[in-house]
Coordinates of C-alpha atoms in Angstrom, one line a residue:
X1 CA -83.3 -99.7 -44.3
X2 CA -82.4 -96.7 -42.7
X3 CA -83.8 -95.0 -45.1
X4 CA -87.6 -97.0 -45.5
X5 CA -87.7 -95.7 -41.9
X6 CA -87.4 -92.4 -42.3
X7 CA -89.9 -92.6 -44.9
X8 CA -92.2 -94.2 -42.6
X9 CA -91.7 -91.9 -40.2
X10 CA -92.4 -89.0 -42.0
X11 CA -95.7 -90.5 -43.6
X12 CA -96.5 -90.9 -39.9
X13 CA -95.9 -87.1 -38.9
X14 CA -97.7 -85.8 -42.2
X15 CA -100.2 -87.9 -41.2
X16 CA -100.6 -87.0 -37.8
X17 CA -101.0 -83.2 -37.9
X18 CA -103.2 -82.7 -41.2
X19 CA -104.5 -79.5 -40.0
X20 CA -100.6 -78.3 -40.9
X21 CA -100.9 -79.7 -44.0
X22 CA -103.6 -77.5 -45.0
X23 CA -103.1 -74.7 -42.9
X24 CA -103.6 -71.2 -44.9
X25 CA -101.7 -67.8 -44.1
X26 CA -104.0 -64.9 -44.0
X27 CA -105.7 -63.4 -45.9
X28 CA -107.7 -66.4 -46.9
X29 CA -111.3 -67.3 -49.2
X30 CA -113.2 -70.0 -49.5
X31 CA -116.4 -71.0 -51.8
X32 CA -119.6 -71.4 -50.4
X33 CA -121.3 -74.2 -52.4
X34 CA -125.2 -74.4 -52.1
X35 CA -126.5 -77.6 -49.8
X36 CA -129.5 -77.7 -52.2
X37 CA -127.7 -79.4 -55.1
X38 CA -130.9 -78.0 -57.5
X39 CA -129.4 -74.3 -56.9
X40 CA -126.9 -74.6 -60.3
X41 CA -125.6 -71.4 -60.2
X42 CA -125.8 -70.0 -56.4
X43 CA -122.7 -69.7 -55.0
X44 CA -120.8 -67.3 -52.3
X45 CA -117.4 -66.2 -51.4
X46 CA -116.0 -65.2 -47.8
X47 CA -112.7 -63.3 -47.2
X48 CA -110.8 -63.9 -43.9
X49 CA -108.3 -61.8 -42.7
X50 CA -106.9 -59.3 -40.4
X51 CA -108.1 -55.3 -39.9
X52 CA -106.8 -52.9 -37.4
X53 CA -109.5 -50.3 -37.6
X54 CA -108.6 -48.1 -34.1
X55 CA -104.8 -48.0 -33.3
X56 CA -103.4 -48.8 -31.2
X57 CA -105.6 -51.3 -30.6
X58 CA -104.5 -55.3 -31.3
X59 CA -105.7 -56.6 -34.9
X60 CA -109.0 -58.4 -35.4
X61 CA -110.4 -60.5 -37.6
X62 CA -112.8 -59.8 -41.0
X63 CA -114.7 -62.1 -42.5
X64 CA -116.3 -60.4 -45.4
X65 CA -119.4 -63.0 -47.7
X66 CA -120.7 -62.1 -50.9
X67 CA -123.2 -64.4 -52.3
X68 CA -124.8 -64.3 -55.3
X69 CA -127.7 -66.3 -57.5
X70 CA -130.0 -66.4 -54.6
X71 CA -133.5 -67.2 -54.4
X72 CA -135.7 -64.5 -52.5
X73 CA -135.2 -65.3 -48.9
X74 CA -139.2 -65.7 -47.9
X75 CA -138.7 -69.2 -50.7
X76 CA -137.8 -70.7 -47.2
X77 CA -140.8 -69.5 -45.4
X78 CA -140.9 -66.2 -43.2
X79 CA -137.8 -64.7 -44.2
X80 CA -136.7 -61.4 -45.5
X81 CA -133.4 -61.1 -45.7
X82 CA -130.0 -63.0 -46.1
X83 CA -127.1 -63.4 -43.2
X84 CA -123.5 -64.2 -43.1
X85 CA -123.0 -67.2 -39.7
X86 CA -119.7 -68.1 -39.1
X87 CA -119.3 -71.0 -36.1
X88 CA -116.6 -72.8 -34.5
X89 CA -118.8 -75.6 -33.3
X90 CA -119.5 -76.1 -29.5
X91 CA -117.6 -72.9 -28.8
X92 CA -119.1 -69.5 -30.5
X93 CA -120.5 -68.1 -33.4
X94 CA -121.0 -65.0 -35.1
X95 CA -123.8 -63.7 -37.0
X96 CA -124.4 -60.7 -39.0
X97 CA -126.8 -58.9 -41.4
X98 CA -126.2 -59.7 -45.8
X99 CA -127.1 -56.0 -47.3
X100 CA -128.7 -56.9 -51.0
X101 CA -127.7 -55.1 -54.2
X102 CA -130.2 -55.1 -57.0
X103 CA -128.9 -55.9 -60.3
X104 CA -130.0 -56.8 -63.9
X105 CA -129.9 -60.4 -63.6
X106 CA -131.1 -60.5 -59.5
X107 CA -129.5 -59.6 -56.1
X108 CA -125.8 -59.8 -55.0
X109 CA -126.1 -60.6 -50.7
X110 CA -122.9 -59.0 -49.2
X111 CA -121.7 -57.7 -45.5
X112 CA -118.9 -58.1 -43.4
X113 CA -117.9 -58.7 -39.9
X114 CA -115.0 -57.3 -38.4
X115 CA -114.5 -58.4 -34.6
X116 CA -113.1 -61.4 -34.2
X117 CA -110.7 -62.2 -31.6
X118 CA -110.7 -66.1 -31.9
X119 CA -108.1 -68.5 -33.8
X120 CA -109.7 -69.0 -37.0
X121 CA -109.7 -72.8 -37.0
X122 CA -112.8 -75.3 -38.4
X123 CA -114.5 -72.3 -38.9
X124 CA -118.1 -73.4 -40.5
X125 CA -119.3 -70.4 -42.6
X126 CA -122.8 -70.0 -43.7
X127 CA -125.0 -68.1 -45.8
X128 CA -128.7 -68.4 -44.3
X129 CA -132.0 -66.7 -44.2
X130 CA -133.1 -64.4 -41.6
X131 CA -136.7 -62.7 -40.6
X132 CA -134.9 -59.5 -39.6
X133 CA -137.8 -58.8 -36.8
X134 CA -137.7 -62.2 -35.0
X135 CA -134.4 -62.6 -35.9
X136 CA -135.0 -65.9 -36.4
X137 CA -132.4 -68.1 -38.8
X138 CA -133.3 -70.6 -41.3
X139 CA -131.3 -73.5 -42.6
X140 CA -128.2 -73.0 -44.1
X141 CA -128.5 -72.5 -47.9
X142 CA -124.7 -71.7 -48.6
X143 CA -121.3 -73.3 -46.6
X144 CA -118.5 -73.9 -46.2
X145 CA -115.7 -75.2 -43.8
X146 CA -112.2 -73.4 -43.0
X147 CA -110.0 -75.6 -41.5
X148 CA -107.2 -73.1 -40.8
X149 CA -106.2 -69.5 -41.4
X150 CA -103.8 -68.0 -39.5

């Protein structure tokens, strides 16, 4: 009996804090899947973790995205380029500027971002057009969600 308890109780805890459960030590990736299932092969990668690029100053946070098997940016109207939005909802984002590298087969979207101060927990990171004169976003064509890295 004592035992069934236990069990019990422990189901309870593990299902109580899930965000321990899948809580990730730094450096952590994720995979940015495409929102318009009829984009087979786009897909994207973003990098978290921690840089200390002036000491003695306190560690920050990178996130570096590299996207690839993108259409052209002006596909979703007045864009011109690609950029990297990470967001922890009703609190702050980030945003910053995808530099393309031509290849053979099309363009590889990459750039990084390396002042974050903030707990990175349900981060939502995007890949989305931009019009790099009105600085205006479009809708997110690549995402994903990081729960916790730490």
């Amino acid at each position: 009996m004592k035992k069934l308890i236990l069990i019990i109780v422990l189901s309870f805890v593990v299902l109580a804090y899930p965000y321990q459960a899948n809580a990730s030590k730094m450096p952590c990736n994720l995979i940015l899947e495409p929102l318009d299932k009829h984009l087979k092969n786009a897909k994207g990668t973003a990098l978290i973790y921690k840089v200390q690029l002036n000491p003695p100053s306190f560690a920050r946070t990178n996130i570096s995205i590299m996207a690839v098997h993108l259409p052209h940016p002006s596909t979703y109207g007045r864009y011109d380029q690609y950029e990297g939005v990470a967001t922890i909802p009703g609190y702050i984002s980030w945003r910053f500027k995808l530099y393309s590298t031509p290849e053979e087969d099309g363009v590889t979207w990459a750039g990084k971002f390396d002042w974050i101060t903030e707990e990175m927990k349900n981060v939502k990171i995007q890949v989305r057009p931009s019009n790099s004169k009105t600085e205006k976003l479009g809708s997110p064509v690549l995402q994903s969600i990081l729960y916790s890295c730490n």
